[in-house]
Each structure stands twice: as C-alpha cells, then as structure tokens.
C-alpha cells in the first residue's frame, strides 16, 4: 500500500521532508542532550563531551550532524571550537512542524 502524502503541493512536501530530517536528528538521545546543554549558552566541544558523557569522536559526529542541519553554528577561537544554537533555523523548524501537525 502506497502512502499518499497530505501535502497539497511540492512546497508542503519539502516542508515534510525538512521536518523529517529535523525529527530524525532529535531522535538521538545524545543529540538531544547536546541541544539541551546549548540552550544554556555557547559551549566549547571540550565542555560538551564530559557534560553529555560521550567520547570526543562520538561528540564530533553528533555535532557535525546537528551543524549539517543548520541547528548549530560554530566559531573557532584559537584551538577550540565553540558551538551555539542557531535560533533562526530552530524557529523555522518549529514553524514547519506546527504547520504539519495542525
């Protein structure tokens, strides 16, 4: 049985695809922990690793995924990279999600 999308046009179908990517990112508990930690402000990767309780390599993977979706911004300061939430993109995902579940 084929699923028939509730989207009326390609724009709505794109919204559904974007929201799906966003929700998949949130489906990982470590990514959720990172996002919750960054709600409190900008953090260095060296602060994220012990707070979340994962390895450097795993943290790097999750940060890369969140950044790829646009949920995070980063800034290099010397030898360290600082991450923060991209409120504009997160707000956009909130609006998309709200449109879909209305």
PDB file of N, CA and C in Angstrom:
ATOM      1  N   UNK A   1       0.844  -1.170   0.000  1.00  0.00           N
ATOM      2  CA  UNK A   1       0.000   0.000   0.000  1.00  0.00           C
ATOM      3  C   UNK A   1       0.893   1.239   0.000  1.00  0.00           C
ATOM      4  N   UNK A   2       0.654   2.123  -0.905  1.00  0.00           N
ATOM      5  CA  UNK A   2       1.455   3.335  -1.036  1.00  0.00           C
ATOM      6  C   UNK A   2       0.859   4.456  -0.186  1.00  0.00           C
ATOM      7  N   UNK A   3       1.734   5.177   0.485  1.00  0.00           N
ATOM      8  CA  UNK A   3       1.310   6.295   1.313  1.00  0.00           C
ATOM      9  C   UNK A   3       1.041   7.502   0.435  1.00  0.00           C
ATOM     10  N   UNK A   4      -0.100   8.118   0.585  1.00  0.00           N
ATOM     11  CA  UNK A   4      -0.423   9.345  -0.138  1.00  0.00           C
ATOM     12  C   UNK A   4      -0.227  10.500   0.817  1.00  0.00           C
ATOM     13  N   UNK A   5       0.690  11.348   0.449  1.00  0.00           N
ATOM     14  CA  UNK A   5       1.062  12.471   1.304  1.00  0.00           C
ATOM     15  C   UNK A   5      -0.089  13.460   1.426  1.00  0.00           C
ATOM     16  N   UNK A   6      -0.176  14.060   2.605  1.00  0.00           N
ATOM     17  CA  UNK A   6      -1.209  15.064   2.834  1.00  0.00           C
ATOM     18  C   UNK A   6      -0.812  16.411   2.243  1.00  0.00           C
ATOM     19  N   UNK A   7       0.410  16.504   1.735  1.00  0.00           N
ATOM     20  CA  UNK A   7       0.888  17.761   1.159  1.00  0.00           C
ATOM     21  C   UNK A   7       0.126  18.055  -0.124  1.00  0.00           C
ATOM     22  N   UNK A   8      -0.297  19.308  -0.241  1.00  0.00           N
ATOM     23  CA  UNK A   8      -1.082  19.711  -1.401  1.00  0.00           C
ATOM     24  C   UNK A   8      -0.198  20.137  -2.569  1.00  0.00           C
ATOM     25  N   UNK A   9       1.052  20.483  -2.281  1.00  0.00           N
ATOM     26  CA  UNK A   9       1.954  20.919  -3.347  1.00  0.00           C
ATOM     27  C   UNK A   9       3.391  20.547  -2.975  1.00  0.00           C
ATOM     28  N   UNK A  10       4.315  20.819  -3.886  1.00  0.00           N
ATOM     29  CA  UNK A  10       5.702  20.424  -3.657  1.00  0.00           C
ATOM     30  C   UNK A  10       6.327  21.186  -2.496  1.00  0.00           C
ATOM     31  N   UNK A  11       5.867  22.402  -2.234  1.00  0.00           N
ATOM     32  CA  UNK A  11       6.381  23.176  -1.103  1.00  0.00           C
ATOM     33  C   UNK A  11       6.051  22.484   0.213  1.00  0.00           C
ATOM     34  N   UNK A  12       4.826  22.009   0.327  1.00  0.00           N
ATOM     35  CA  UNK A  12       4.432  21.294   1.543  1.00  0.00           C
ATOM     36  C   UNK A  12       5.182  19.972   1.656  1.00  0.00           C
ATOM     37  N   UNK A  13       5.411  19.303   0.544  1.00  0.00           N
ATOM     38  CA  UNK A  13       6.176  18.058   0.557  1.00  0.00           C
ATOM     39  C   UNK A  13       7.602  18.324   1.021  1.00  0.00           C
ATOM     40  N   UNK A  14       8.187  19.445   0.591  1.00  0.00           N
ATOM     41  CA  UNK A  14       9.523  19.826   1.050  1.00  0.00           C
ATOM     42  C   UNK A  14       9.520  20.118   2.543  1.00  0.00           C
ATOM     43  N   UNK A  15       8.449  20.754   3.019  1.00  0.00           N
ATOM     44  CA  UNK A  15       8.331  21.021   4.451  1.00  0.00           C
ATOM     45  C   UNK A  15       8.310  19.725   5.249  1.00  0.00           C
ATOM     46  N   UNK A  16       7.595  18.747   4.746  1.00  0.00           N
ATOM     47  CA  UNK A  16       7.522  17.452   5.418  1.00  0.00           C
ATOM     48  C   UNK A  16       8.902  16.803   5.430  1.00  0.00           C
ATOM     49  N   UNK A  17       9.617  16.870   4.326  1.00  0.00           N
ATOM     50  CA  UNK A  17      10.961  16.286   4.259  1.00  0.00           C
ATOM     51  C   UNK A  17      11.911  16.992   5.227  1.00  0.00           C
ATOM     52  N   UNK A  18      11.832  18.323   5.309  1.00  0.00           N
ATOM     53  CA  UNK A  18      12.683  19.078   6.224  1.00  0.00           C
ATOM     54  C   UNK A  18      12.370  18.737   7.672  1.00  0.00           C
ATOM     55  N   UNK A  19      11.105  18.643   7.981  1.00  0.00           N
ATOM     56  CA  UNK A  19      10.697  18.318   9.344  1.00  0.00           C
ATOM     57  C   UNK A  19      11.133  16.902   9.701  1.00  0.00           C
ATOM     58  N   UNK A  20      11.068  16.003   8.743  1.00  0.00           N
ATOM     59  CA  UNK A  20      11.513  14.625   8.977  1.00  0.00           C
ATOM     60  C   UNK A  20      12.999  14.594   9.329  1.00  0.00           C
ATOM     61  N   UNK A  21      13.821  15.333   8.598  1.00  0.00           N
ATOM     62  CA  UNK A  21      15.258  15.392   8.899  1.00  0.00           C
ATOM     63  C   UNK A  21      15.489  15.958  10.302  1.00  0.00           C
ATOM     64  N   UNK A  22      14.729  16.994  10.642  1.00  0.00           N
ATOM     65  CA  UNK A  22      14.834  17.622  11.958  1.00  0.00           C
ATOM     66  C   UNK A  22      14.476  16.619  13.058  1.00  0.00           C
ATOM     67  N   UNK A  23      13.375  15.916  12.898  1.00  0.00           N
ATOM     68  CA  UNK A  23      12.931  14.966  13.915  1.00  0.00           C
ATOM     69  C   UNK A  23      13.881  13.779  14.032  1.00  0.00           C
ATOM     70  N   UNK A  24      14.466  13.353  12.920  1.00  0.00           N
ATOM     71  CA  UNK A  24      15.457  12.271  12.977  1.00  0.00           C
ATOM     72  C   UNK A  24      16.664  12.700  13.791  1.00  0.00           C
ATOM     73  N   UNK A  25      17.064  13.958  13.641  1.00  0.00           N
ATOM     74  CA  UNK A  25      18.198  14.471  14.419  1.00  0.00           C
ATOM     75  C   UNK A  25      17.861  14.472  15.905  1.00  0.00           C
ATOM     76  N   UNK A  26      16.632  14.814  16.229  1.00  0.00           N
ATOM     77  CA  UNK A  26      16.211  14.865  17.625  1.00  0.00           C
ATOM     78  C   UNK A  26      15.984  13.481  18.221  1.00  0.00           C
ATOM     79  N   UNK A  27      15.875  12.480  17.383  1.00  0.00           N
ATOM     80  CA  UNK A  27      15.568  11.132  17.859  1.00  0.00           C
ATOM     81  C   UNK A  27      16.742  10.488  18.598  1.00  0.00           C
ATOM     82  N   UNK A  28      17.917  11.068  18.520  1.00  0.00           N
ATOM     83  CA  UNK A  28      19.083  10.521  19.207  1.00  0.00           C
ATOM     84  C   UNK A  28      19.234  11.205  20.568  1.00  0.00           C
ATOM     85  N   UNK A  29      19.349  10.414  21.632  1.00  0.00           N
ATOM     86  CA  UNK A  29      19.388  10.996  22.973  1.00  0.00           C
ATOM     87  C   UNK A  29      20.631  11.863  23.196  1.00  0.00           C
ATOM     88  N   UNK A  30      21.755  11.506  22.583  1.00  0.00           N
ATOM     89  CA  UNK A  30      22.955  12.331  22.744  1.00  0.00           C
ATOM     90  C   UNK A  30      22.808  13.684  22.058  1.00  0.00           C
ATOM     91  N   UNK A  31      22.157  13.706  20.906  1.00  0.00           N
ATOM     92  CA  UNK A  31      21.914  14.978  20.226  1.00  0.00           C
ATOM     93  C   UNK A  31      20.956  15.845  21.030  1.00  0.00           C
ATOM     94  N   UNK A  32      19.953  15.208  21.620  1.00  0.00           N
ATOM     95  CA  UNK A  32      19.032  15.955  22.487  1.00  0.00           C
ATOM     96  C   UNK A  32      19.776  16.541  23.681  1.00  0.00           C
ATOM     97  N   UNK A  33      20.668  15.760  24.261  1.00  0.00           N
ATOM     98  CA  UNK A  33      21.456  16.259  25.389  1.00  0.00           C
ATOM     99  C   UNK A  33      22.298  17.460  24.966  1.00  0.00           C
ATOM    100  N   UNK A  34      22.899  17.373  23.786  1.00  0.00           N
ATOM    101  CA  UNK A  34      23.721  18.483  23.282  1.00  0.00           C
ATOM    102  C   UNK A  34      22.866  19.724  23.090  1.00  0.00           C
ATOM    103  N   UNK A  35      21.703  19.570  22.470  1.00  0.00           N
ATOM    104  CA  UNK A  35      20.815  20.716  22.251  1.00  0.00           C
ATOM    105  C   UNK A  35      20.355  21.318  23.580  1.00  0.00           C
ATOM    106  N   UNK A  36      20.032  20.472  24.545  1.00  0.00           N
ATOM    107  CA  UNK A  36      19.607  20.977  25.858  1.00  0.00           C
ATOM    108  C   UNK A  36      20.751  21.726  26.539  1.00  0.00           C
ATOM    109  N   UNK A  37      21.944  21.195  26.437  1.00  0.00           N
ATOM    110  CA  UNK A  37      23.106  21.845  27.034  1.00  0.00           C
ATOM    111  C   UNK A  37      23.350  23.216  26.402  1.00  0.00           C
ATOM    112  N   UNK A  38      23.195  23.288  25.086  1.00  0.00           N
ATOM    113  CA  UNK A  38      23.459  24.544  24.371  1.00  0.00           C
ATOM    114  C   UNK A  38      22.344  25.571  24.550  1.00  0.00           C
ATOM    115  N   UNK A  39      21.196  25.154  25.072  1.00  0.00           N
ATOM    116  CA  UNK A  39      20.138  26.132  25.405  1.00  0.00           C
ATOM    117  C   UNK A  39      20.627  27.106  26.457  1.00  0.00           C
ATOM    118  N   UNK A  40      21.561  26.652  27.272  1.00  0.00           N
ATOM    119  CA  UNK A  40      22.100  27.481  28.358  1.00  0.00           C
ATOM    120  C   UNK A  40      23.183  28.433  27.871  1.00  0.00           C
ATOM    121  N   UNK A  41      23.591  28.293  26.601  1.00  0.00           N
ATOM    122  CA  UNK A  41      24.596  29.194  26.045  1.00  0.00           C
ATOM    123  C   UNK A  41      25.671  28.464  25.269  1.00  0.00           C
ATOM    124  N   UNK A  42      26.527  29.232  24.658  1.00  0.00           N
ATOM    125  CA  UNK A  42      27.617  28.720  23.835  1.00  0.00           C
ATOM    126  C   UNK A  42      28.567  27.870  24.674  1.00  0.00           C
ATOM    127  N   UNK A  43      28.975  26.754  24.109  1.00  0.00           N
ATOM    128  CA  UNK A  43      29.891  25.848  24.802  1.00  0.00           C
ATOM    129  C   UNK A  43      30.978  25.369  23.842  1.00  0.00           C
ATOM    130  N   UNK A  44      32.144  25.156  24.415  1.00  0.00           N
ATOM    131  CA  UNK A  44      33.255  24.558  23.694  1.00  0.00           C
ATOM    132  C   UNK A  44      33.010  23.049  23.611  1.00  0.00           C
ATOM    133  N   UNK A  45      33.514  22.428  22.557  1.00  0.00           N
ATOM    134  CA  UNK A  45      33.387  20.975  22.441  1.00  0.00           C
ATOM    135  C   UNK A  45      33.979  20.292  23.668  1.00  0.00           C
ATOM    136  N   UNK A  46      35.032  20.886  24.238  1.00  0.00           N
ATOM    137  CA  UNK A  46      35.668  20.303  25.427  1.00  0.00           C
ATOM    138  C   UNK A  46      34.748  20.352  26.649  1.00  0.00           C
ATOM    139  N   UNK A  47      33.734  21.206  26.631  1.00  0.00           N
ATOM    140  CA  UNK A  47      32.740  21.255  27.711  1.00  0.00           C
ATOM    141  C   UNK A  47      31.571  20.311  27.426  1.00  0.00           C
ATOM    142  N   UNK A  48      31.287  20.116  26.152  1.00  0.00           N
ATOM    143  CA  UNK A  48      30.156  19.279  25.742  1.00  0.00           C
ATOM    144  C   UNK A  48      30.432  17.806  26.045  1.00  0.00           C
ATOM    145  N   UNK A  49      31.641  17.358  25.723  1.00  0.00           N
ATOM    146  CA  UNK A  49      31.991  15.937  25.871  1.00  0.00           C
ATOM    147  C   UNK A  49      31.738  15.430  27.295  1.00  0.00           C
ATOM    148  N   UNK A  50      32.311  16.043  28.330  1.00  0.00           N
ATOM    149  CA  UNK A  50      32.072  15.500  29.673  1.00  0.00           C
ATOM    150  C   UNK A  50      30.637  15.707  30.162  1.00  0.00           C
ATOM    151  N   UNK A  51      30.001  16.771  29.733  1.00  0.00           N
ATOM    152  CA  UNK A  51      28.623  17.033  30.167  1.00  0.00           C
ATOM    153  C   UNK A  51      27.649  16.006  29.611  1.00  0.00           C
ATOM    154  N   UNK A  52      27.873  15.590  28.369  1.00  0.00           N
ATOM    155  CA  UNK A  52      26.985  14.618  27.727  1.00  0.00           C
ATOM    156  C   UNK A  52      27.401  13.194  28.091  1.00  0.00           C
ATOM    157  N   UNK A  53      28.705  13.003  28.390  1.00  0.00           N
ATOM    158  CA  UNK A  53      29.182  11.684  28.785  1.00  0.00           C
ATOM    159  C   UNK A  53      29.469  10.767  27.614  1.00  0.00           C
ATOM    160  N   UNK A  54      30.000  11.333  26.541  1.00  0.00           N
ATOM    161  CA  UNK A  54      30.342  10.546  25.358  1.00  0.00           C
ATOM    162  C   UNK A  54      31.789  10.843  24.971  1.00  0.00           C
ATOM    163  N   UNK A  55      32.321  10.043  24.060  1.00  0.00           N
ATOM    164  CA  UNK A  55      33.704  10.219  23.616  1.00  0.00           C
ATOM    165  C   UNK A  55      33.834  11.441  22.708  1.00  0.00           C
ATOM    166  N   UNK A  56      35.055  11.905  22.546  1.00  0.00           N
ATOM    167  CA  UNK A  56      35.322  13.023  21.630  1.00  0.00           C
ATOM    168  C   UNK A  56      34.840  12.701  20.220  1.00  0.00           C
ATOM    169  N   UNK A  57      35.147  11.487  19.785  1.00  0.00           N
ATOM    170  CA  UNK A  57      34.790  11.077  18.417  1.00  0.00           C
ATOM    171  C   UNK A  57      33.272  11.065  18.225  1.00  0.00           C
ATOM    172  N   UNK A  58      32.547  10.526  19.188  1.00  0.00           N
ATOM    173  CA  UNK A  58      31.086  10.476  19.085  1.00  0.00           C
ATOM    174  C   UNK A  58      30.487  11.875  19.163  1.00  0.00           C
ATOM    175  N   UNK A  59      31.037  12.711  20.034  1.00  0.00           N
ATOM    176  CA  UNK A  59      30.570  14.095  20.127  1.00  0.00           C
ATOM    177  C   UNK A  59      30.783  14.816  18.811  1.00  0.00           C
ATOM    178  N   UNK A  60      31.943  14.609  18.210  1.00  0.00           N
ATOM    179  CA  UNK A  60      32.243  15.229  16.919  1.00  0.00           C
ATOM    180  C   UNK A  60      31.225  14.812  15.864  1.00  0.00           C
ATOM    181  N   UNK A  61      30.880  13.535  15.852  1.00  0.00           N
ATOM    182  CA  UNK A  61      29.884  13.022  14.900  1.00  0.00           C
ATOM    183  C   UNK A  61      28.537  13.709  15.110  1.00  0.00           C
ATOM    184  N   UNK A  62      28.077  13.774  16.347  1.00  0.00           N
ATOM    185  CA  UNK A  62      26.774  14.373  16.633  1.00  0.00           C
ATOM    186  C   UNK A  62      26.773  15.875  16.340  1.00  0.00           C
ATOM    187  N   UNK A  63      27.838  16.551  16.700  1.00  0.00           N
ATOM    188  CA  UNK A  63      27.928  17.989  16.423  1.00  0.00           C
ATOM    189  C   UNK A  63      27.906  18.248  14.915  1.00  0.00           C
ATOM    190  N   UNK A  64      28.587  17.400  14.169  1.00  0.00           N
ATOM    191  CA  UNK A  64      28.599  17.530  12.708  1.00  0.00           C
ATOM    192  C   UNK A  64      27.186  17.363  12.140  1.00  0.00           C
ATOM    193  N   UNK A  65      26.451  16.371  12.639  1.00  0.00           N
ATOM    194  CA  UNK A  65      25.087  16.134  12.161  1.00  0.00           C
ATOM    195  C   UNK A  65      24.182  17.321  12.477  1.00  0.00           C
ATOM    196  N   UNK A  66      24.277  17.840  13.684  1.00  0.00           N
ATOM    197  CA  UNK A  66      23.451  18.981  14.074  1.00  0.00           C
ATOM    198  C   UNK A  66      23.820  20.233  13.297  1.00  0.00           C
ATOM    199  N   UNK A  67      25.107  20.393  13.025  1.00  0.00           N
ATOM    200  CA  UNK A  67      25.557  21.542  12.243  1.00  0.00           C
ATOM    201  C   UNK A  67      25.102  21.418  10.783  1.00  0.00           C
ATOM    202  N   UNK A  68      25.161  20.205  10.242  1.00  0.00           N
ATOM    203  CA  UNK A  68      24.736  19.965   8.854  1.00  0.00           C
ATOM    204  C   UNK A  68      23.277  20.347   8.656  1.00  0.00           C
ATOM    205  N   UNK A  69      22.463  20.126   9.656  1.00  0.00           N
ATOM    206  CA  UNK A  69      21.049  20.502   9.593  1.00  0.00           C
ATOM    207  C   UNK A  69      20.826  21.984   9.843  1.00  0.00           C
ATOM    208  N   UNK A  70      21.889  22.666  10.246  1.00  0.00           N
ATOM    209  CA  UNK A  70      21.774  24.093  10.495  1.00  0.00           C
ATOM    210  C   UNK A  70      21.337  24.429  11.911  1.00  0.00           C
ATOM    211  N   UNK A  71      21.220  23.411  12.762  1.00  0.00           N
ATOM    212  CA  UNK A  71      20.751  23.650  14.126  1.00  0.00           C
ATOM    213  C   UNK A  71      21.817  24.312  14.992  1.00  0.00           C
ATOM    214  N   UNK A  72      23.077  24.160  14.607  1.00  0.00           N
ATOM    215  CA  UNK A  72      24.186  24.735  15.361  1.00  0.00           C
ATOM    216  C   UNK A  72      25.020  25.651  14.486  1.00  0.00           C
ATOM    217  N   UNK A  73      25.624  26.614  15.133  1.00  0.00           N
ATOM    218  CA  UNK A  73      26.666  27.411  14.498  1.00  0.00           C
ATOM    219  C   UNK A  73      27.942  27.149  15.290  1.00  0.00           C
ATOM    220  N   UNK A  74      29.067  27.356  14.655  1.00  0.00           N
ATOM    221  CA  UNK A  74      30.327  27.174  15.369  1.00  0.00           C
ATOM    222  C   UNK A  74      31.264  28.329  15.086  1.00  0.00           C
ATOM    223  N   UNK A  75      32.180  28.518  16.020  1.00  0.00           N
ATOM    224  CA  UNK A  75      33.155  29.596  15.899  1.00  0.00           C
ATOM    225  C   UNK A  75      34.474  29.100  16.477  1.00  0.00           C
ATOM    226  N   UNK A  76      35.525  29.219  15.691  1.00  0.00           N
ATOM    227  CA  UNK A  76      36.846  28.816  16.166  1.00  0.00           C
ATOM    228  C   UNK A  76      37.468  29.960  16.952  1.00  0.00           C
ATOM    229  N   UNK A  77      37.938  29.632  18.143  1.00  0.00           N
ATOM    230  CA  UNK A  77      38.655  30.584  18.992  1.00  0.00           C
ATOM    231  C   UNK A  77      39.952  29.913  19.404  1.00  0.00           C
ATOM    232  N   UNK A  78      41.010  30.247  18.692  1.00  0.00           N
ATOM    233  CA  UNK A  78      42.291  29.591  18.947  1.00  0.00           C
ATOM    234  C   UNK A  78      42.202  28.127  18.564  1.00  0.00           C
ATOM    235  N   UNK A  79      42.517  27.260  19.509  1.00  0.00           N
ATOM    236  CA  UNK A  79      42.486  25.813  19.253  1.00  0.00           C
ATOM    237  C   UNK A  79      41.128  25.178  19.539  1.00  0.00           C
ATOM    238  N   UNK A  80      40.171  25.968  19.954  1.00  0.00           N
ATOM    239  CA  UNK A  80      38.884  25.430  20.382  1.00  0.00           C
ATOM    240  C   UNK A  80      37.761  25.876  19.447  1.00  0.00           C
ATOM    241  N   UNK A  81      36.751  25.021  19.337  1.00  0.00           N
ATOM    242  CA  UNK A  81      35.553  25.348  18.565  1.00  0.00           C
ATOM    243  C   UNK A  81      34.397  25.466  19.547  1.00  0.00           C
ATOM    244  N   UNK A  82      33.692  26.586  19.449  1.00  0.00           N
ATOM    245  CA  UNK A  82      32.549  26.847  20.312  1.00  0.00           C
ATOM    246  C   UNK A  82      31.269  26.709  19.498  1.00  0.00           C
ATOM    247  N   UNK A  83      30.299  26.027  20.087  1.00  0.00           N
ATOM    248  CA  UNK A  83      29.030  25.765  19.419  1.00  0.00           C
ATOM    249  C   UNK A  83      27.905  26.508  20.117  1.00  0.00           C
ATOM    250  N   UNK A  84      26.944  26.939  19.320  1.00  0.00           N
ATOM    251  CA  UNK A  84      25.743  27.557  19.861  1.00  0.00           C
ATOM    252  C   UNK A  84      24.556  27.189  18.988  1.00  0.00           C
ATOM    253  N   UNK A  85      23.361  27.345  19.556  1.00  0.00           N
ATOM    254  CA  UNK A  85      22.139  27.052  18.807  1.00  0.00           C
ATOM    255  C   UNK A  85      21.901  28.125  17.767  1.00  0.00           C
ATOM    256  N   UNK A  86      21.442  27.710  16.607  1.00  0.00           N
ATOM    257  CA  UNK A  86      21.053  28.636  15.554  1.00  0.00           C
ATOM    258  C   UNK A  86      19.544  28.859  15.715  1.00  0.00           C
ATOM    259  N   UNK A  87      19.197  29.884  16.491  1.00  0.00           N
ATOM    260  CA  UNK A  87      17.797  30.120  16.845  1.00  0.00           C
ATOM    261  C   UNK A  87      16.913  30.361  15.624  1.00  0.00           C
ATOM    262  N   UNK A  88      17.451  30.990  14.612  1.00  0.00           N
ATOM    263  CA  UNK A  88      16.653  31.273  13.411  1.00  0.00           C
ATOM    264  C   UNK A  88      16.221  29.973  12.730  1.00  0.00           C
ATOM    265  N   UNK A  89      17.161  29.062  12.556  1.00  0.00           N
ATOM    266  CA  UNK A  89      16.847  27.781  11.906  1.00  0.00           C
ATOM    267  C   UNK A  89      15.924  26.948  12.795  1.00  0.00           C
ATOM    268  N   UNK A  90      16.200  26.916  14.088  1.00  0.00           N
ATOM    269  CA  UNK A  90      15.353  26.158  15.006  1.00  0.00           C
ATOM    270  C   UNK A  90      13.929  26.713  14.990  1.00  0.00           C
ATOM    271  N   UNK A  91      13.795  28.032  14.953  1.00  0.00           N
ATOM    272  CA  UNK A  91      12.471  28.647  14.857  1.00  0.00           C
ATOM    273  C   UNK A  91      11.753  28.247  13.583  1.00  0.00           C
ATOM    274  N   UNK A  92      12.490  28.164  12.498  1.00  0.00           N
ATOM    275  CA  UNK A  92      11.906  27.731  11.221  1.00  0.00           C
ATOM    276  C   UNK A  92      11.402  26.297  11.291  1.00  0.00           C
ATOM    277  N   UNK A  93      12.187  25.415  11.916  1.00  0.00           N
ATOM    278  CA  UNK A  93      11.744  24.031  12.074  1.00  0.00           C
ATOM    279  C   UNK A  93      10.503  23.948  12.957  1.00  0.00           C
ATOM    280  N   UNK A  94      10.445  24.767  13.990  1.00  0.00           N
ATOM    281  CA  UNK A  94       9.256  24.795  14.854  1.00  0.00           C
ATOM    282  C   UNK A  94       8.020  25.167  14.046  1.00  0.00           C
ATOM    283  N   UNK A  95       8.153  26.175  13.198  1.00  0.00           N
ATOM    284  CA  UNK A  95       7.016  26.602  12.371  1.00  0.00           C
ATOM    285  C   UNK A  95       6.602  25.506  11.408  1.00  0.00           C
ATOM    286  N   UNK A  96       7.579  24.845  10.778  1.00  0.00           N
ATOM    287  CA  UNK A  96       7.244  23.755   9.856  1.00  0.00           C
ATOM    288  C   UNK A  96       6.510  22.641  10.571  1.00  0.00           C
ATOM    289  N   UNK A  97       7.030  22.260  11.723  1.00  0.00           N
ATOM    290  CA  UNK A  97       6.397  21.196  12.481  1.00  0.00           C
ATOM    291  C   UNK A  97       4.977  21.560  12.875  1.00  0.00           C
ATOM    292  N   UNK A  98       4.796  22.796  13.314  1.00  0.00           N
ATOM    293  CA  UNK A  98       3.450  23.248  13.686  1.00  0.00           C
ATOM    294  C   UNK A  98       2.489  23.242  12.504  1.00  0.00           C
ATOM    295  N   UNK A  99       2.973  23.577  11.317  1.00  0.00           N
ATOM    296  CA  UNK A  99       2.112  23.544  10.126  1.00  0.00           C
ATOM    297  C   UNK A  99       1.664  22.120   9.822  1.00  0.00           C
ATOM    298  N   UNK A 100       2.562  21.171  10.002  1.00  0.00           N
ATOM    299  CA  UNK A 100       2.247  19.789   9.666  1.00  0.00           C
ATOM    300  C   UNK A 100       1.257  19.188  10.651  1.00  0.00           C
ATOM    301  N   UNK A 101       1.388  19.504  11.939  1.00  0.00           N
ATOM    302  CA  UNK A 101       0.525  18.846  12.929  1.00  0.00           C
ATOM    303  C   UNK A 101      -0.784  19.582  13.169  1.00  0.00           C
ATOM    304  N   UNK A 102      -1.017  20.699  12.507  1.00  0.00           N
ATOM    305  CA  UNK A 102      -2.286  21.430  12.665  1.00  0.00           C
ATOM    306  C   UNK A 102      -3.444  20.606  12.206  1.00  0.00           C
TER     307      UNK A 102
END
